[in-house]
Amino acid sequence: MNNILYEGKSKLVCSGVDENSILIRYKDTATAFNGEKKAELLGKGRLNAEISNLIYAYLCDNGIKTHLIKVIDDTSVLVKKAEIIMVEVIIRNVAAGSFSKKYGVTEGAHLNNVVVEFSYKSDILGDPMINKSQITSLGVATADEIKEMTSLALSINDLLCSLFMKAAIRLVDFKLEFGRSKGEIILCDEISPDSCRLWDVDTDKKLDKDRFRRDLGDVLDGYSDVLRRLKNVR
């Protein structure tokens, strides 16, 4: 039995097979607004795990270094132990969510270029936006690390936009986490409908966590649809 090291909003982090690995178990818990809204959705953990594992395999095949070692079961993965860099990198391809609210841009509006944002990983502070000079001033990451994370995030965006478009899904925006492992920066955490905005290309139907945030209903149907489509194009 693996010891639980940390319990997050949607995952359990447990001891791995050795000091260089940890086990991540996906939970069925859905949360929004920094945990203020919460529900148990039976099967959500399995869906997120399978979607994220499929995407990670695709990224690995295309040269992206990740923390994934192997899939253990329907909801568990063994990953490399890494020092998580406490900055989320957010990529926006289409105006939506907080970007639309902050800047008065209609949701779904075209953006002249891909937007790269950073947020400071802190539940207590509400994951505030942070800029490059603030990141370096606090010692969260170096200028070179910021540059590398940005480059990796943009490369991942190109790969994922291509993958999702084959599945008739528009990748609106998403967030990434990176970690330090044996002198390298690697992709960590998950890529799933919990961390991405995914819209049907024809109808703009939301297939992601916004179905839970905005009480649109059929949350797991949206996630299941994403998985079905990705399986058909992989």
Short mmCIF file of C-alpha atoms in Angstrom, two decimals:
data_model
loop_
_atom_site.label_atom_id
_atom_site.label_comp_id
_atom_site.label_asym_id
_atom_site.label_seq_id
_atom_site.Cartn_x
_atom_site.Cartn_y
_atom_site.Cartn_z
CA MET A 1 0.00 0.00 0.00
CA ASN A 2 1.46 3.34 -1.05
CA ASN A 3 1.55 6.03 1.63
CA ILE A 4 -0.41 9.19 0.84
CA LEU A 5 2.02 12.11 0.77
CA TYR A 6 -0.42 14.83 -0.24
CA GLU A 7 -4.09 15.13 -1.17
CA GLY A 8 -4.96 17.74 -3.78
CA LYS A 9 -8.34 18.85 -5.05
CA SER A 10 -8.49 16.22 -7.79
CA LYS A 11 -5.59 13.82 -7.13
CA LEU A 12 -3.76 11.89 -4.43
CA VAL A 13 0.04 11.95 -4.43
CA CYS A 14 1.48 8.78 -2.93
CA SER A 15 4.86 7.18 -2.39
CA GLY A 16 6.27 5.44 -5.45
CA VAL A 17 8.34 2.33 -5.97
CA ASP A 18 11.56 4.11 -4.96
CA GLU A 19 12.87 7.52 -3.89
CA ASN A 20 12.85 8.77 -7.49
CA SER A 21 9.18 8.11 -8.19
CA ILE A 22 5.71 8.91 -6.89
CA LEU A 23 2.27 7.48 -7.58
CA ILE A 24 -0.57 9.77 -8.63
CA ARG A 25 -4.17 8.65 -8.21
CA TYR A 26 -6.96 10.58 -9.89
CA LYS A 27 -10.06 11.25 -7.77
CA ASP A 28 -13.68 11.62 -8.81
CA THR A 29 -13.84 15.03 -7.14
CA ALA A 30 -14.75 18.04 -9.26
CA THR A 31 -13.88 21.50 -7.94
CA ALA A 32 -14.15 25.06 -9.18
CA PHE A 33 -13.46 28.59 -7.93
CA ASN A 34 -10.46 27.49 -5.86
CA GLY A 35 -12.40 24.71 -4.19
CA GLU A 36 -15.47 26.76 -3.26
CA LYS A 37 -17.64 24.60 -5.53
CA LYS A 38 -17.20 20.86 -5.12
CA ALA A 39 -18.91 17.63 -6.13
CA GLU A 40 -18.21 13.94 -6.56
CA LEU A 41 -18.69 12.73 -10.14
CA LEU A 42 -18.39 8.95 -10.33
CA GLY A 43 -15.97 8.00 -13.10
CA LYS A 44 -14.39 11.43 -13.55
CA GLY A 45 -11.01 10.26 -12.25
CA ARG A 46 -10.88 7.41 -14.75
CA LEU A 47 -11.80 9.71 -17.64
CA ASN A 48 -9.23 12.34 -16.74
CA ALA A 49 -6.53 9.71 -16.24
CA GLU A 50 -7.18 8.06 -19.60
CA ILE A 51 -7.35 11.37 -21.48
CA SER A 52 -4.19 12.69 -19.84
CA ASN A 53 -2.31 9.43 -20.39
CA LEU A 54 -3.26 9.41 -24.06
CA ILE A 55 -2.11 13.02 -24.47
CA TYR A 56 1.13 12.39 -22.59
CA ALA A 57 1.91 9.40 -24.80
CA TYR A 58 1.35 11.60 -27.86
CA LEU A 59 3.61 14.34 -26.48
CA CYS A 60 6.33 11.83 -25.57
CA ASP A 61 6.17 10.41 -29.09
CA ASN A 62 6.78 13.96 -30.33
CA GLY A 63 9.83 14.65 -28.19
CA ILE A 64 8.34 16.37 -25.13
CA LYS A 65 9.96 15.26 -21.86
CA THR A 66 7.37 14.45 -19.20
CA HIS A 67 7.18 12.97 -15.73
CA LEU A 68 5.23 9.89 -16.85
CA ILE A 69 6.95 6.54 -16.22
CA LYS A 70 4.04 4.15 -16.73
CA VAL A 71 0.31 3.70 -16.31
CA ILE A 72 -0.52 1.50 -13.30
CA ASP A 73 -4.29 1.13 -13.61
CA ASP A 74 -7.43 3.05 -14.65
CA THR A 75 -6.80 5.88 -12.21
CA SER A 76 -3.13 5.60 -11.20
CA VAL A 77 0.16 6.52 -12.87
CA LEU A 78 3.76 6.19 -11.74
CA VAL A 79 5.73 9.36 -12.41
CA LYS A 80 9.20 10.77 -11.91
CA LYS A 81 9.72 12.64 -8.67
CA ALA A 82 10.24 16.30 -9.55
CA GLU A 83 10.53 19.63 -7.80
CA ILE A 84 7.43 21.43 -9.02
CA ILE A 85 8.07 24.98 -10.23
CA MET A 86 5.39 27.03 -8.50
CA VAL A 87 4.26 28.77 -11.67
CA GLU A 88 1.46 27.67 -13.98
CA VAL A 89 1.96 28.50 -17.63
CA ILE A 90 -1.34 29.40 -19.29
CA ILE A 91 -1.73 29.34 -23.06
CA ARG A 92 -4.67 31.09 -24.70
CA ASN A 93 -5.62 30.57 -28.34
CA VAL A 94 -9.12 32.02 -28.11
CA ALA A 95 -10.60 34.63 -25.75
CA ALA A 96 -12.51 32.93 -22.92
CA GLY A 97 -12.93 32.72 -19.16
CA SER A 98 -11.01 35.18 -17.01
CA PHE A 99 -9.30 36.71 -20.08
CA SER A 100 -12.67 37.76 -21.50
CA LYS A 101 -13.81 39.11 -18.13
CA LYS A 102 -10.63 41.06 -17.39
CA TYR A 103 -10.28 42.70 -20.78
CA GLY A 104 -13.90 42.98 -21.90
CA VAL A 105 -13.40 40.67 -24.87
CA THR A 106 -16.30 38.60 -26.12
CA GLU A 107 -15.83 34.94 -25.33
CA GLY A 108 -14.80 33.10 -28.46
CA ALA A 109 -13.24 36.19 -30.05
CA HIS A 110 -10.19 35.73 -32.26
CA LEU A 111 -6.82 36.68 -30.76
CA ASN A 112 -4.11 38.17 -32.99
CA ASN A 113 -1.51 35.93 -31.40
CA VAL A 114 -1.16 33.15 -28.86
CA VAL A 115 -1.21 34.59 -25.32
CA VAL A 116 1.22 33.27 -22.69
CA GLU A 117 0.39 34.02 -19.06
CA PHE A 118 1.86 32.94 -15.74
CA SER A 119 0.10 32.40 -12.44
CA TYR A 120 1.67 31.86 -9.04
CA LYS A 121 0.67 28.45 -7.65
CA SER A 122 -0.92 29.31 -4.32
CA ASP A 123 -4.39 28.23 -3.25
CA ILE A 124 -4.26 30.67 -0.34
CA LEU A 125 -3.61 33.61 -2.66
CA GLY A 126 -5.97 32.37 -5.36
CA ASP A 127 -3.27 31.61 -7.96
CA PRO A 128 -2.67 35.28 -8.89
CA MET A 129 -1.18 36.31 -12.20
CA ILE A 130 2.55 37.00 -12.01
CA ASN A 131 4.99 38.42 -14.54
CA LYS A 132 8.52 37.39 -15.42
CA SER A 133 10.29 39.97 -13.27
CA GLN A 134 8.11 39.07 -10.29
CA ILE A 135 8.89 35.39 -10.79
CA THR A 136 12.64 35.98 -10.81
CA SER A 137 12.50 38.53 -7.97
CA LEU A 138 10.83 35.95 -5.70
CA GLY A 139 13.26 33.22 -6.72
CA VAL A 140 10.47 31.00 -8.02
CA ALA A 141 12.29 30.38 -11.31
CA THR A 142 15.25 31.81 -13.20
CA ALA A 143 15.01 33.82 -16.41
CA ASP A 144 16.40 30.83 -18.33
CA GLU A 145 13.80 28.52 -16.78
CA ILE A 146 11.01 30.92 -17.69
CA LYS A 147 12.30 31.03 -21.26
CA GLU A 148 12.45 27.24 -21.44
CA MET A 149 8.98 26.75 -19.95
CA THR A 150 7.55 29.26 -22.41
CA SER A 151 9.21 27.55 -25.36
CA LEU A 152 8.01 24.13 -24.20
CA ALA A 153 4.47 25.43 -23.62
CA LEU A 154 4.29 26.89 -27.14
CA SER A 155 5.60 23.65 -28.66
CA ILE A 156 3.04 21.67 -26.67
CA ASN A 157 0.35 24.07 -27.86
CA ASP A 158 1.24 23.46 -31.51
CA LEU A 159 1.15 19.70 -30.97
CA LEU A 160 -2.13 19.73 -29.04
CA CYS A 161 -3.88 22.11 -31.43
CA SER A 162 -3.06 19.69 -34.23
CA LEU A 163 -4.22 16.66 -32.23
CA PHE A 164 -7.48 18.21 -31.07
CA MET A 165 -8.31 19.66 -34.48
CA LYS A 166 -8.17 16.14 -35.91
CA ALA A 167 -10.81 15.30 -33.30
CA ALA A 168 -12.93 18.31 -34.35
CA ILE A 169 -12.13 20.03 -31.04
CA ARG A 170 -10.87 23.59 -30.65
CA LEU A 171 -8.20 23.99 -27.96
CA VAL A 172 -9.28 27.32 -26.51
CA ASP A 173 -6.84 27.56 -23.61
CA PHE A 174 -5.05 25.36 -21.11
CA LYS A 175 -2.60 25.43 -18.21
CA LEU A 176 0.63 23.52 -17.74
CA GLU A 177 2.88 22.72 -14.80
CA PHE A 178 6.58 21.96 -15.01
CA GLY A 179 9.11 20.50 -12.62
CA ARG A 180 12.85 20.11 -12.18
CA SER A 181 14.15 16.55 -12.46
CA LYS A 182 17.83 15.61 -12.68
CA GLY A 183 18.82 18.95 -14.15
CA GLU A 184 15.99 19.07 -16.69
CA ILE A 185 12.64 20.81 -16.86
CA ILE A 186 9.89 18.30 -17.55
CA LEU A 187 6.14 18.50 -18.03
CA CYS A 188 4.20 17.47 -14.91
CA ASP A 189 0.63 17.14 -13.62
CA GLU A 190 -2.19 16.37 -16.07
CA ILE A 191 -3.64 17.59 -19.36
CA SER A 192 -7.36 16.90 -19.34
CA PRO A 193 -10.75 18.63 -19.58
CA ASP A 194 -10.05 19.80 -16.02
CA SER A 195 -7.08 21.88 -17.21
CA CYS A 196 -8.15 22.79 -20.77
CA ARG A 197 -11.04 24.58 -22.43
CA LEU A 198 -12.20 22.37 -25.27
CA TRP A 199 -14.98 23.37 -27.67
CA ASP A 200 -16.58 21.49 -30.53
CA VAL A 201 -15.31 23.17 -33.71
CA ASP A 202 -18.75 23.35 -35.32
CA THR A 203 -21.08 24.17 -32.44
CA ASP A 204 -18.73 25.66 -29.79
CA LYS A 205 -20.27 23.20 -27.33
CA LYS A 206 -18.11 23.12 -24.21
CA LEU A 207 -16.62 19.71 -23.50
CA ASP A 208 -14.59 20.65 -20.43
CA LYS A 209 -14.73 21.73 -16.79
CA ASP A 210 -16.81 24.79 -17.71
CA ARG A 211 -19.74 22.37 -17.82
CA PHE A 212 -19.26 22.02 -14.07
CA ARG A 213 -18.25 25.63 -13.36
CA ARG A 214 -21.28 27.05 -15.17
CA ASP A 215 -23.84 24.38 -14.27
CA LEU A 216 -24.29 23.35 -17.91
CA GLY A 217 -24.95 19.73 -16.98
CA ASP A 218 -23.74 16.50 -18.60
CA VAL A 219 -20.20 17.06 -17.28
CA LEU A 220 -19.05 13.48 -17.73
CA ASP A 221 -20.70 13.26 -21.15
CA GLY A 222 -18.43 16.08 -22.28
CA TYR A 223 -15.33 14.36 -20.90
CA SER A 224 -16.40 11.04 -22.42
CA ASP A 225 -16.87 12.73 -25.79
CA VAL A 226 -13.33 14.13 -25.64
CA LEU A 227 -11.92 10.68 -24.87
CA ARG A 228 -13.93 9.02 -27.63
CA ARG A 229 -12.78 11.54 -30.22
CA LEU A 230 -9.13 11.36 -29.20
CA LYS A 231 -9.17 7.57 -29.36
CA ASN A 232 -10.45 7.79 -32.92
CA VAL A 233 -7.53 9.95 -34.10
CA ARG A 234 -4.59 8.51 -32.14
#
